[in-house]
Amino acid sequence: MRLVIDENIPFAEAFFASSVSELIRLPGAAIQAATLKQADALLVRSVTRVDAALLAQSQVQFVGSATIGVDHIDQQALAARGIRFAHAPGCNADSVVDYVLACLLLLAEEQGWQLDQQRIGIIGVGQVGGRLARRLAQLGCHLLLNDPPRAAAEPEGEWASLETLLEEADLLCLHTPLVRDGLHPSWHLIGATQLEKMRARILINAGRGAVMDPTALAAYLAQPAPAEVVLDVFEGEPNLDRELIAQLKLATPHIAGYSLEGKGRGTEQLYQAWCQWQGQPPQHQLADFLPQVPWRQLVLSPHLTPQQAALQAASLVYQPALDHWRLQQALRQPQPTAAIYHQLRKHYPERREFSSLAVVSDNPAQRAWLSALGFRLG
């Protein structure tokens, strides 16, 4: 059994080495039809388009994608060839939620507002948006939730229209999948009309780049006193718009879900699907392979406000401003933006999730915030 795998999928040898005769690691962009001629199975990330052309010369029987989304997978082509397919829904959802919360805590302290006193609109309440909503609800935030497909399936829920979010939310977070047709398309969901109506002072998109119209966004940002915009995703990736990025409060190269735990869970979920396909019980779990964190615990001063305590804890684990700085510095170089994008993602430093940090505090208000945000209490 020969397994071809994207070189950026972590823990592959640990999970799969005992199950295959040969494990071949390749850059995602180098996985092509010619490289799959002798392969029996394929594991990819989103940079590899898996379709009939890629598989035409192969004998691949199993395809796995260590990603939440499956826009890059032609599932009909796989089904037509009788190929088993698996992906990893929710694998890095907590990582994306950590990213959004780290950005919000940073901006709240910088600009002098309290996160738990904001009206927060979330567009797309699935794996990521749903988890974000649960953490923010525990903080006591007032939430406005918009998800038309879920509202149709769960009419008893407290759902708000997009117009309500645009008119009432102080902070707006986008987590909808990219849907181009059907009853609820999300392609360019936020365009010139929506930006004109939006009263939010913070707009974060850590979902899909094409949910926002970049031309409309650039024009909006050129107006007096626009909202602060944070983007982790961009239409046209891996090609980036240098001028647009220069106008953003924070910009990162689609790394919100790049925690070690998030990527490792993707591998673990594919391994579990592989074992089911092989009719074997799983022999490994991610906890067996995660390295120890460089910190044991954080002891907080009881005199910090809960928000200050949360920012101190979050900053020890992850600082989005550093990723913004790395991207800004890289974009000053003359090489094509696609090359910059790929290099930043390929060499992304190891990042852990909030749950990796044990925090010690005797302040009940601090402990309530830290628990709600996903930290372990020591």
mmCIF file of C-alpha atoms in Angstrom:
data_model
loop_
_atom_site.group_PDB
_atom_site.id
_atom_site.type_symbol
_atom_site.label_atom_id
_atom_site.label_comp_id
_atom_site.label_asym_id
_atom_site.label_seq_id
_atom_site.Cartn_x
_atom_site.Cartn_y
_atom_site.Cartn_z
ATOM 1 C CA MET A 1 0.000 0.000 0.000
ATOM 2 C CA ARG A 2 1.587 3.260 -1.187
ATOM 3 C CA LEU A 3 0.371 6.478 0.408
ATOM 4 C CA VAL A 4 1.081 9.908 -1.141
ATOM 5 C CA ILE A 5 0.646 12.728 1.337
ATOM 6 C CA ASP A 6 0.981 16.506 1.380
ATOM 7 C CA GLU A 7 4.221 17.306 3.208
ATOM 8 C CA ASN A 8 2.424 19.868 5.409
ATOM 9 C CA ILE A 9 0.156 17.285 7.044
ATOM 10 C CA PRO A 10 1.680 16.754 10.512
ATOM 11 C CA PHE A 11 2.091 13.449 12.372
ATOM 12 C CA ALA A 12 1.576 11.457 9.154
ATOM 13 C CA GLU A 13 4.326 8.949 9.874
ATOM 14 C CA ALA A 14 3.162 8.528 13.457
ATOM 15 C CA PHE A 15 -0.373 7.700 12.413
ATOM 16 C CA PHE A 16 0.118 5.871 9.098
ATOM 17 C CA ALA A 17 3.624 4.353 8.907
ATOM 18 C CA SER A 18 2.552 1.015 10.352
ATOM 19 C CA SER A 19 -0.390 0.768 7.934
ATOM 20 C CA VAL A 20 1.409 1.287 4.603
ATOM 21 C CA SER A 21 4.434 -0.159 2.828
ATOM 22 C CA GLU A 22 5.566 3.256 1.559
ATOM 23 C CA LEU A 23 4.724 6.817 2.594
ATOM 24 C CA ILE A 24 5.659 9.500 0.061
ATOM 25 C CA ARG A 25 5.619 13.152 1.156
ATOM 26 C CA LEU A 26 5.291 15.853 -1.521
ATOM 27 C CA PRO A 27 4.492 19.574 -1.628
ATOM 28 C CA GLY A 28 0.780 19.990 -2.265
ATOM 29 C CA ALA A 29 1.407 21.772 -5.573
ATOM 30 C CA ALA A 30 3.644 18.897 -6.726
ATOM 31 C CA ILE A 31 0.928 16.265 -6.343
ATOM 32 C CA GLN A 32 0.032 15.658 -9.984
ATOM 33 C CA ALA A 33 -1.327 12.847 -12.131
ATOM 34 C CA ALA A 34 2.147 11.523 -12.910
ATOM 35 C CA THR A 35 3.057 11.265 -9.213
ATOM 36 C CA LEU A 36 -0.002 9.155 -8.444
ATOM 37 C CA LYS A 37 0.499 6.387 -11.008
ATOM 38 C CA GLN A 38 1.637 3.862 -8.394
ATOM 39 C CA ALA A 39 -0.300 5.305 -5.444
ATOM 40 C CA ASP A 40 -3.071 3.475 -3.607
ATOM 41 C CA ALA A 41 -4.132 6.330 -1.349
ATOM 42 C CA LEU A 42 -3.832 10.115 -1.230
ATOM 43 C CA LEU A 43 -3.976 12.646 1.622
ATOM 44 C CA VAL A 44 -4.097 16.344 0.712
ATOM 45 C CA ARG A 45 -4.750 19.824 2.008
ATOM 46 C CA SER A 46 -6.635 22.579 0.220
ATOM 47 C CA VAL A 47 -3.815 23.498 -2.205
ATOM 48 C CA THR A 48 -4.303 20.270 -4.185
ATOM 49 C CA ARG A 49 -7.280 20.088 -6.545
ATOM 50 C CA VAL A 50 -8.467 16.468 -6.586
ATOM 51 C CA ASP A 51 -10.558 15.698 -9.670
ATOM 52 C CA ALA A 52 -10.874 13.230 -12.539
ATOM 53 C CA ALA A 53 -7.810 14.650 -14.306
ATOM 54 C CA LEU A 54 -5.583 14.188 -11.264
ATOM 55 C CA LEU A 55 -6.729 10.602 -10.753
ATOM 56 C CA ALA A 56 -6.949 9.542 -14.404
ATOM 57 C CA GLN A 57 -3.745 7.459 -14.394
ATOM 58 C CA SER A 58 -3.934 6.213 -10.827
ATOM 59 C CA GLN A 59 -5.240 3.269 -8.869
ATOM 60 C CA VAL A 60 -6.040 5.381 -5.817
ATOM 61 C CA GLN A 61 -8.744 3.825 -3.651
ATOM 62 C CA PHE A 62 -8.809 6.274 -0.720
ATOM 63 C CA VAL A 63 -8.643 10.087 -0.708
ATOM 64 C CA GLY A 64 -8.526 12.143 2.459
ATOM 65 C CA SER A 65 -8.403 15.910 2.897
ATOM 66 C CA ALA A 66 -7.129 17.221 6.232
ATOM 67 C CA THR A 67 -9.396 20.256 5.933
ATOM 68 C CA ILE A 68 -12.818 21.478 6.985
ATOM 69 C CA GLY A 69 -13.805 22.645 3.489
ATOM 70 C CA VAL A 70 -14.028 20.449 0.418
ATOM 71 C CA ASP A 71 -14.157 23.083 -2.349
ATOM 72 C CA HIS A 72 -10.995 21.534 -3.828
ATOM 73 C CA ILE A 73 -12.442 18.002 -4.033
ATOM 74 C CA ASP A 74 -14.588 16.776 -6.948
ATOM 75 C CA GLN A 75 -16.598 14.308 -4.904
ATOM 76 C CA GLN A 76 -18.650 13.216 -7.909
ATOM 77 C CA ALA A 77 -15.481 12.183 -9.725
ATOM 78 C CA LEU A 78 -14.352 10.197 -6.694
ATOM 79 C CA ALA A 79 -17.723 8.491 -6.349
ATOM 80 C CA ALA A 80 -17.725 7.581 -10.040
ATOM 81 C CA ARG A 81 -14.431 5.750 -9.543
ATOM 82 C CA GLY A 82 -15.566 4.073 -6.322
ATOM 83 C CA ILE A 83 -12.977 5.937 -4.255
ATOM 84 C CA ARG A 84 -13.547 6.269 -0.520
ATOM 85 C CA PHE A 85 -13.412 9.927 0.585
ATOM 86 C CA ALA A 86 -12.925 11.428 4.029
ATOM 87 C CA HIS A 87 -12.241 14.921 5.309
ATOM 88 C CA ALA A 88 -11.926 16.591 8.706
ATOM 89 C CA PRO A 89 -14.900 18.807 9.560
ATOM 90 C CA GLY A 90 -14.261 20.858 12.673
ATOM 91 C CA CYS A 91 -10.622 19.807 12.995
ATOM 92 C CA ASN A 92 -9.254 23.342 13.279
ATOM 93 C CA ALA A 93 -12.416 25.140 14.392
ATOM 94 C CA ASP A 94 -11.057 25.818 17.885
ATOM 95 C CA SER A 95 -7.895 27.249 16.350
ATOM 96 C CA VAL A 96 -9.922 29.710 14.259
ATOM 97 C CA VAL A 97 -11.989 30.676 17.302
ATOM 98 C CA ASP A 98 -8.773 31.309 19.265
ATOM 99 C CA TYR A 99 -7.570 33.515 16.397
ATOM 100 C CA VAL A 100 -10.748 35.601 16.389
ATOM 101 C CA LEU A 101 -10.773 35.972 20.177
ATOM 102 C CA ALA A 102 -7.078 36.929 20.222
ATOM 103 C CA CYS A 103 -7.811 39.660 17.648
ATOM 104 C CA LEU A 104 -10.830 40.923 19.578
ATOM 105 C CA LEU A 105 -8.991 41.019 22.911
ATOM 106 C CA LEU A 106 -6.080 42.890 21.324
ATOM 107 C CA LEU A 107 -8.345 45.468 19.661
ATOM 108 C CA ALA A 108 -10.495 45.874 22.783
ATOM 109 C CA GLU A 109 -7.514 46.783 24.959
ATOM 110 C CA GLU A 110 -5.971 48.942 22.259
ATOM 111 C CA GLN A 111 -9.174 50.915 21.650
ATOM 112 C CA GLY A 112 -10.568 50.928 25.202
ATOM 113 C CA TRP A 113 -13.801 48.953 24.995
ATOM 114 C CA GLN A 114 -15.093 45.923 26.898
ATOM 115 C CA LEU A 115 -15.622 42.762 24.880
ATOM 116 C CA ASP A 116 -18.477 41.524 27.086
ATOM 117 C CA GLN A 117 -20.425 44.740 26.517
ATOM 118 C CA GLN A 118 -20.529 44.466 22.721
ATOM 119 C CA ARG A 119 -23.242 43.332 20.353
ATOM 120 C CA ILE A 120 -21.474 40.764 18.225
ATOM 121 C CA GLY A 121 -22.856 39.579 14.901
ATOM 122 C CA ILE A 122 -21.785 36.172 13.613
ATOM 123 C CA ILE A 123 -22.570 35.268 10.008
ATOM 124 C CA GLY A 124 -22.364 31.483 9.607
ATOM 125 C CA VAL A 125 -22.994 29.488 12.788
ATOM 126 C CA GLY A 126 -21.440 26.145 11.870
ATOM 127 C CA GLN A 127 -18.328 24.469 13.247
ATOM 128 C CA VAL A 128 -16.417 27.720 13.770
ATOM 129 C CA GLY A 129 -19.188 30.266 14.189
ATOM 130 C CA GLY A 130 -21.085 27.995 16.563
ATOM 131 C CA ARG A 131 -18.067 27.489 18.824
ATOM 132 C CA LEU A 132 -17.281 31.199 18.758
ATOM 133 C CA ALA A 133 -20.872 31.942 19.740
ATOM 134 C CA ARG A 134 -20.733 29.525 22.677
ATOM 135 C CA ARG A 135 -17.545 31.046 24.086
ATOM 136 C CA LEU A 136 -18.801 34.612 23.677
ATOM 137 C CA ALA A 137 -22.162 33.720 25.225
ATOM 138 C CA GLN A 138 -20.350 32.465 28.325
ATOM 139 C CA LEU A 139 -18.720 35.882 28.595
ATOM 140 C CA GLY A 140 -22.151 37.494 28.564
ATOM 141 C CA CYS A 141 -21.877 39.109 25.130
ATOM 142 C CA HIS A 142 -25.076 39.988 23.287
ATOM 143 C CA LEU A 143 -25.063 37.867 20.136
ATOM 144 C CA LEU A 144 -26.789 38.350 16.789
ATOM 145 C CA LEU A 145 -26.671 35.100 14.815
ATOM 146 C CA ASN A 146 -27.254 34.843 11.073
ATOM 147 C CA ASP A 147 -27.321 31.490 9.281
ATOM 148 C CA PRO A 148 -30.192 31.123 6.791
ATOM 149 C CA PRO A 149 -29.703 27.365 6.124
ATOM 150 C CA ARG A 150 -29.685 26.598 9.849
ATOM 151 C CA ALA A 151 -32.592 28.965 10.459
ATOM 152 C CA ALA A 152 -34.624 27.040 7.876
ATOM 153 C CA ALA A 153 -33.764 23.733 9.568
ATOM 154 C CA GLU A 154 -34.108 25.087 13.125
ATOM 155 C CA PRO A 155 -36.863 27.739 13.002
ATOM 156 C CA GLU A 156 -37.192 27.716 16.789
ATOM 157 C CA GLY A 157 -33.734 29.271 17.162
ATOM 158 C CA GLU A 158 -33.062 32.955 17.774
ATOM 159 C CA TRP A 159 -31.891 34.000 14.319
ATOM 160 C CA ALA A 160 -31.384 37.489 12.941
ATOM 161 C CA SER A 161 -31.399 38.763 9.385
ATOM 162 C CA LEU A 162 -28.245 39.990 7.684
ATOM 163 C CA GLU A 163 -29.780 43.467 7.657
ATOM 164 C CA THR A 164 -30.174 43.345 11.435
ATOM 165 C CA LEU A 165 -26.530 42.415 11.895
ATOM 166 C CA LEU A 166 -25.408 45.196 9.585
ATOM 167 C CA GLU A 167 -27.547 47.777 11.381
ATOM 168 C CA GLU A 168 -27.047 46.697 15.009
ATOM 169 C CA ALA A 169 -23.788 44.784 15.548
ATOM 170 C CA ASP A 170 -20.779 46.541 17.066
ATOM 171 C CA LEU A 171 -18.470 43.743 15.895
ATOM 172 C CA LEU A 172 -19.063 41.520 12.864
ATOM 173 C CA CYS A 173 -17.455 38.093 12.302
ATOM 174 C CA LEU A 174 -17.781 36.132 9.049
ATOM 175 C CA HIS A 175 -17.659 32.334 9.211
ATOM 176 C CA THR A 176 -19.937 31.244 6.394
ATOM 177 C CA PRO A 177 -18.812 28.668 3.819
ATOM 178 C CA LEU A 178 -18.492 29.795 0.217
ATOM 179 C CA VAL A 179 -21.678 28.950 -1.684
ATOM 180 C CA ARG A 180 -22.076 30.267 -5.223
ATOM 181 C CA ASP A 181 -25.652 29.237 -6.016
ATOM 182 C CA GLY A 182 -28.780 27.732 -4.497
ATOM 183 C CA LEU A 183 -31.162 29.356 -2.023
ATOM 184 C CA HIS A 184 -28.484 30.932 0.141
ATOM 185 C CA PRO A 185 -25.422 31.959 -1.888
ATOM 186 C CA SER A 186 -22.587 33.575 0.061
ATOM 187 C CA TRP A 187 -20.304 34.661 -2.792
ATOM 188 C CA HIS A 188 -19.748 38.434 -2.344
ATOM 189 C CA LEU A 189 -22.322 38.400 0.437
ATOM 190 C CA ILE A 190 -20.656 41.527 1.790
ATOM 191 C CA GLY A 191 -20.405 44.061 -1.007
ATOM 192 C CA ALA A 192 -20.780 47.792 -1.476
ATOM 193 C CA THR A 193 -24.436 47.904 -0.358
ATOM 194 C CA GLN A 194 -23.764 45.939 2.808
ATOM 195 C CA LEU A 195 -20.650 47.918 3.715
ATOM 196 C CA GLU A 196 -22.583 51.147 3.279
ATOM 197 C CA LYS A 197 -25.198 49.920 5.794
ATOM 198 C CA MET A 198 -22.747 48.406 8.277
ATOM 199 C CA ARG A 199 -22.397 50.202 11.613
ATOM 200 C CA ALA A 200 -19.879 47.760 13.124
ATOM 201 C CA ARG A 201 -16.509 49.251 14.051
ATOM 202 C CA ILE A 202 -14.714 45.886 13.707
ATOM 203 C CA LEU A 203 -15.141 43.459 10.783
ATOM 204 C CA ILE A 204 -13.344 40.086 10.830
ATOM 205 C CA ASN A 205 -13.360 37.524 8.038
ATOM 206 C CA ALA A 206 -11.742 34.211 8.975
ATOM 207 C CA GLY A 207 -14.061 32.123 6.812
ATOM 208 C CA ARG A 208 -13.801 32.300 3.014
ATOM 209 C CA GLY A 209 -12.217 35.160 1.115
ATOM 210 C CA ALA A 210 -14.789 35.410 -1.674
ATOM 211 C CA VAL A 211 -17.599 36.047 0.813
ATOM 212 C CA MET A 212 -16.423 39.661 0.598
ATOM 213 C CA ASP A 213 -16.152 41.731 -2.579
ATOM 214 C CA PRO A 214 -12.542 43.003 -2.466
ATOM 215 C CA THR A 215 -13.198 45.875 -4.860
ATOM 216 C CA ALA A 216 -16.058 47.134 -2.727
ATOM 217 C CA LEU A 217 -13.989 46.652 0.426
ATOM 218 C CA ALA A 218 -11.072 48.686 -0.961
ATOM 219 C CA ALA A 219 -13.437 51.524 -1.898
ATOM 220 C CA TYR A 220 -15.049 51.388 1.551
ATOM 221 C CA LEU A 221 -11.685 51.522 3.324
ATOM 222 C CA ALA A 222 -10.728 54.593 1.314
ATOM 223 C CA GLN A 223 -13.676 56.501 2.811
ATOM 224 C CA PRO A 224 -13.369 58.598 5.988
ATOM 225 C CA ALA A 225 -13.573 56.670 9.286
ATOM 226 C CA PRO A 226 -14.234 53.130 8.056
ATOM 227 C CA ALA A 227 -14.438 50.128 10.374
ATOM 228 C CA GLU A 228 -11.237 48.354 11.382
ATOM 229 C CA VAL A 229 -10.986 45.277 9.138
ATOM 230 C CA VAL A 230 -9.208 42.017 9.959
ATOM 231 C CA LEU A 231 -8.764 39.498 7.142
ATOM 232 C CA ASP A 232 -7.241 36.038 7.290
ATOM 233 C CA VAL A 233 -8.721 35.037 3.928
ATOM 234 C CA PHE A 234 -8.740 36.711 0.518
ATOM 235 C CA GLU A 235 -10.494 36.205 -2.773
ATOM 236 C CA GLY A 236 -7.983 34.997 -5.343
ATOM 237 C CA GLU A 237 -5.616 33.241 -2.928
ATOM 238 C CA PRO A 238 -2.735 32.580 -3.213
ATOM 239 C CA ASN A 239 -2.475 35.874 -5.109
ATOM 240 C CA LEU A 240 -2.757 38.802 -2.714
ATOM 241 C CA ASP A 241 -3.631 42.456 -3.214
ATOM 242 C CA ARG A 242 -0.815 44.494 -1.664
ATOM 243 C CA GLU A 243 -2.806 47.738 -1.748
ATOM 244 C CA LEU A 244 -5.822 46.212 -0.020
ATOM 245 C CA ILE A 245 -3.702 44.555 2.659
ATOM 246 C CA ALA A 246 -2.013 47.882 3.396
ATOM 247 C CA GLN A 247 -5.430 49.275 4.360
ATOM 248 C CA LEU A 248 -6.265 46.526 6.867
ATOM 249 C CA LYS A 249 -5.948 46.669 10.633
ATOM 250 C CA LEU A 250 -4.697 43.068 10.727
ATOM 251 C CA ALA A 251 -3.944 40.783 7.782
ATOM 252 C CA THR A 252 -2.744 37.180 7.920
ATOM 253 C CA PRO A 253 -2.166 34.584 5.156
ATOM 254 C CA HIS A 254 -5.018 32.131 5.871
ATOM 255 C CA ILE A 255 -3.426 30.768 9.051
ATOM 256 C CA ALA A 256 -6.261 31.178 11.565
ATOM 257 C CA GLY A 257 -6.689 27.410 11.658
ATOM 258 C CA TYR A 258 -2.954 26.645 11.704
ATOM 259 C CA SER A 259 -2.548 25.580 15.329
ATOM 260 C CA LEU A 260 -0.613 22.367 15.870
ATOM 261 C CA GLU A 261 -3.671 20.848 17.526
ATOM 262 C CA GLY A 262 -5.930 21.883 14.646
ATOM 263 C CA LYS A 263 -3.671 20.402 11.983
ATOM 264 C CA GLY A 264 -3.061 17.315 14.088
ATOM 265 C CA ARG A 265 -6.780 16.709 14.561
ATOM 266 C CA GLY A 266 -7.163 16.737 10.791
ATOM 267 C CA THR A 267 -4.607 13.932 10.496
ATOM 268 C CA GLU A 268 -6.247 12.060 13.346
ATOM 269 C CA GLN A 269 -9.688 12.256 11.728
ATOM 270 C CA LEU A 270 -8.311 10.937 8.433
ATOM 271 C CA TYR A 271 -6.552 8.133 10.311
ATOM 272 C CA GLN A 272 -9.830 7.170 11.989
ATOM 273 C CA ALA A 273 -11.590 7.116 8.600
ATOM 274 C CA TRP A 274 -8.684 5.084 7.177
ATOM 275 C CA CYS A 275 -8.994 2.504 9.977
ATOM 276 C CA GLN A 276 -12.726 2.229 9.368
ATOM 277 C CA TRP A 277 -12.064 1.712 5.645
ATOM 278 C CA GLN A 278 -9.483 -0.951 6.457
ATOM 279 C CA GLY A 279 -11.765 -2.605 9.015
ATOM 280 C CA GLN A 280 -9.207 -2.092 11.797
ATOM 281 C CA PRO A 281 -9.541 -0.462 15.234
ATOM 282 C CA PRO A 282 -7.485 2.739 15.634
ATOM 283 C CA GLN A 283 -4.180 2.209 17.439
ATOM 284 C CA HIS A 284 -3.212 5.858 17.936
ATOM 285 C CA GLN A 285 -4.640 9.180 19.083
ATOM 286 C CA LEU A 286 -3.337 12.721 18.744
ATOM 287 C CA ALA A 287 -2.581 13.063 22.452
ATOM 288 C CA ASP A 288 0.114 10.383 22.004
ATOM 289 C CA PHE A 289 2.114 12.659 19.678
ATOM 290 C CA LEU A 290 1.596 16.290 20.743
ATOM 291 C CA PRO A 291 4.783 17.785 22.194
ATOM 292 C CA GLN A 292 4.779 19.443 25.586
ATOM 293 C CA VAL A 293 4.127 23.174 25.536
ATOM 294 C CA PRO A 294 7.054 25.453 26.471
ATOM 295 C CA TRP A 295 5.010 26.865 29.328
ATOM 296 C CA ARG A 296 3.742 24.973 32.365
ATOM 297 C CA GLN A 297 1.275 27.516 33.658
ATOM 298 C CA LEU A 298 0.619 31.246 33.902
ATOM 299 C CA VAL A 299 0.073 32.809 37.329
ATOM 300 C CA LEU A 300 -1.945 35.993 37.056
ATOM 301 C CA SER A 301 -2.006 39.042 39.286
ATOM 302 C CA PRO A 302 -5.424 39.315 40.972
ATOM 303 C CA HIS A 303 -5.382 43.074 40.303
ATOM 304 C CA LEU A 304 -5.817 42.709 36.538
ATOM 305 C CA THR A 305 -9.281 43.212 35.099
ATOM 306 C CA PRO A 306 -10.759 40.016 33.613
ATOM 307 C CA GLN A 307 -10.167 41.359 30.105
ATOM 308 C CA GLN A 308 -6.555 42.284 30.891
ATOM 309 C CA ALA A 309 -6.016 38.808 32.358
ATOM 310 C CA ALA A 310 -7.514 37.212 29.253
ATOM 311 C CA LEU A 311 -5.301 39.272 26.947
ATOM 312 C CA GLN A 312 -2.204 38.343 28.968
ATOM 313 C CA ALA A 313 -3.061 34.657 28.687
ATOM 314 C CA ALA A 314 -3.955 34.906 25.005
ATOM 315 C CA SER A 315 -0.762 36.798 24.193
ATOM 316 C CA LEU A 316 1.383 34.095 25.761
ATOM 317 C CA VAL A 317 -0.168 31.531 23.421
ATOM 318 C CA TYR A 318 -0.729 33.561 20.247
ATOM 319 C CA GLN A 319 -0.159 37.130 19.034
ATOM 320 C CA PRO A 320 -1.964 37.892 15.745
ATOM 321 C CA ALA A 321 -0.015 41.153 15.401
ATOM 322 C CA LEU A 322 3.149 39.123 14.804
ATOM 323 C CA ASP A 323 1.566 37.266 11.884
ATOM 324 C CA HIS A 324 0.356 40.616 10.525
ATOM 325 C CA TRP A 325 3.898 42.006 10.798
ATOM 326 C CA ARG A 326 5.403 38.967 9.050
ATOM 327 C CA LEU A 327 2.992 39.347 6.138
ATOM 328 C CA GLN A 328 3.575 43.096 5.850
ATOM 329 C CA GLN A 329 7.347 42.622 5.849
ATOM 330 C CA ALA A 330 7.179 39.829 3.285
ATOM 331 C CA LEU A 331 4.992 41.886 0.938
ATOM 332 C CA ARG A 332 7.725 44.542 0.761
ATOM 333 C CA GLN A 333 9.792 42.052 -1.214
ATOM 334 C CA PRO A 334 9.551 42.057 -5.040
ATOM 335 C CA GLN A 335 8.615 38.398 -5.549
ATOM 336 C CA PRO A 336 5.073 37.429 -6.602
ATOM 337 C CA THR A 337 2.542 37.493 -3.794
ATOM 338 C CA ALA A 338 1.588 33.863 -4.436
ATOM 339 C CA ALA A 339 5.138 32.792 -3.608
ATOM 340 C CA ILE A 340 5.071 34.901 -0.444
ATOM 341 C CA TYR A 341 1.750 33.391 0.586
ATOM 342 C CA HIS A 342 2.982 29.822 0.130
ATOM 343 C CA GLN A 343 6.283 30.463 1.910
ATOM 344 C CA LEU A 344 4.638 32.032 4.947
ATOM 345 C CA ARG A 345 2.252 29.101 5.269
ATOM 346 C CA LYS A 346 4.905 26.458 4.642
ATOM 347 C CA HIS A 347 7.253 27.913 7.278
ATOM 348 C CA TYR A 348 4.589 28.961 9.751
ATOM 349 C CA PRO A 349 5.940 28.768 13.329
ATOM 350 C CA GLU A 350 4.452 26.225 15.697
ATOM 351 C CA ARG A 351 1.373 27.613 17.379
ATOM 352 C CA ARG A 352 -0.701 26.061 20.154
ATOM 353 C CA GLU A 353 -4.302 26.575 21.223
ATOM 354 C CA PHE A 354 -5.668 28.355 24.294
ATOM 355 C CA SER A 355 -6.493 24.974 25.834
ATOM 356 C CA SER A 356 -2.768 24.159 26.031
ATOM 357 C CA LEU A 357 -2.239 26.806 28.730
ATOM 358 C CA ALA A 358 -3.067 26.278 32.401
ATOM 359 C CA VAL A 359 -3.799 29.597 34.127
ATOM 360 C CA VAL A 360 -3.678 30.122 37.871
ATOM 361 C CA SER A 361 -5.836 32.875 39.334
ATOM 362 C CA ASP A 362 -7.512 33.498 42.688
ATOM 363 C CA ASN A 363 -9.781 36.139 41.158
ATOM 364 C CA PRO A 364 -13.261 34.634 40.460
ATOM 365 C CA ALA A 365 -14.030 37.119 37.683
ATOM 366 C CA GLN A 366 -10.741 36.332 35.952
ATOM 367 C CA ARG A 367 -11.386 32.595 36.261
ATOM 368 C CA ALA A 368 -14.850 32.970 34.714
ATOM 369 C CA TRP A 369 -13.439 34.820 31.694
ATOM 370 C CA LEU A 370 -10.509 32.453 31.229
ATOM 371 C CA SER A 371 -12.729 29.374 31.409
ATOM 372 C CA ALA A 372 -15.203 30.868 28.935
ATOM 373 C CA LEU A 373 -12.423 31.676 26.476
ATOM 374 C CA GLY A 374 -11.067 28.128 26.503
ATOM 375 C CA PHE A 375 -8.077 28.200 28.851
ATOM 376 C CA ARG A 376 -7.476 25.482 31.430
ATOM 377 C CA LEU A 377 -7.679 26.614 35.029
ATOM 378 C CA GLY A 378 -4.759 25.548 37.185
#
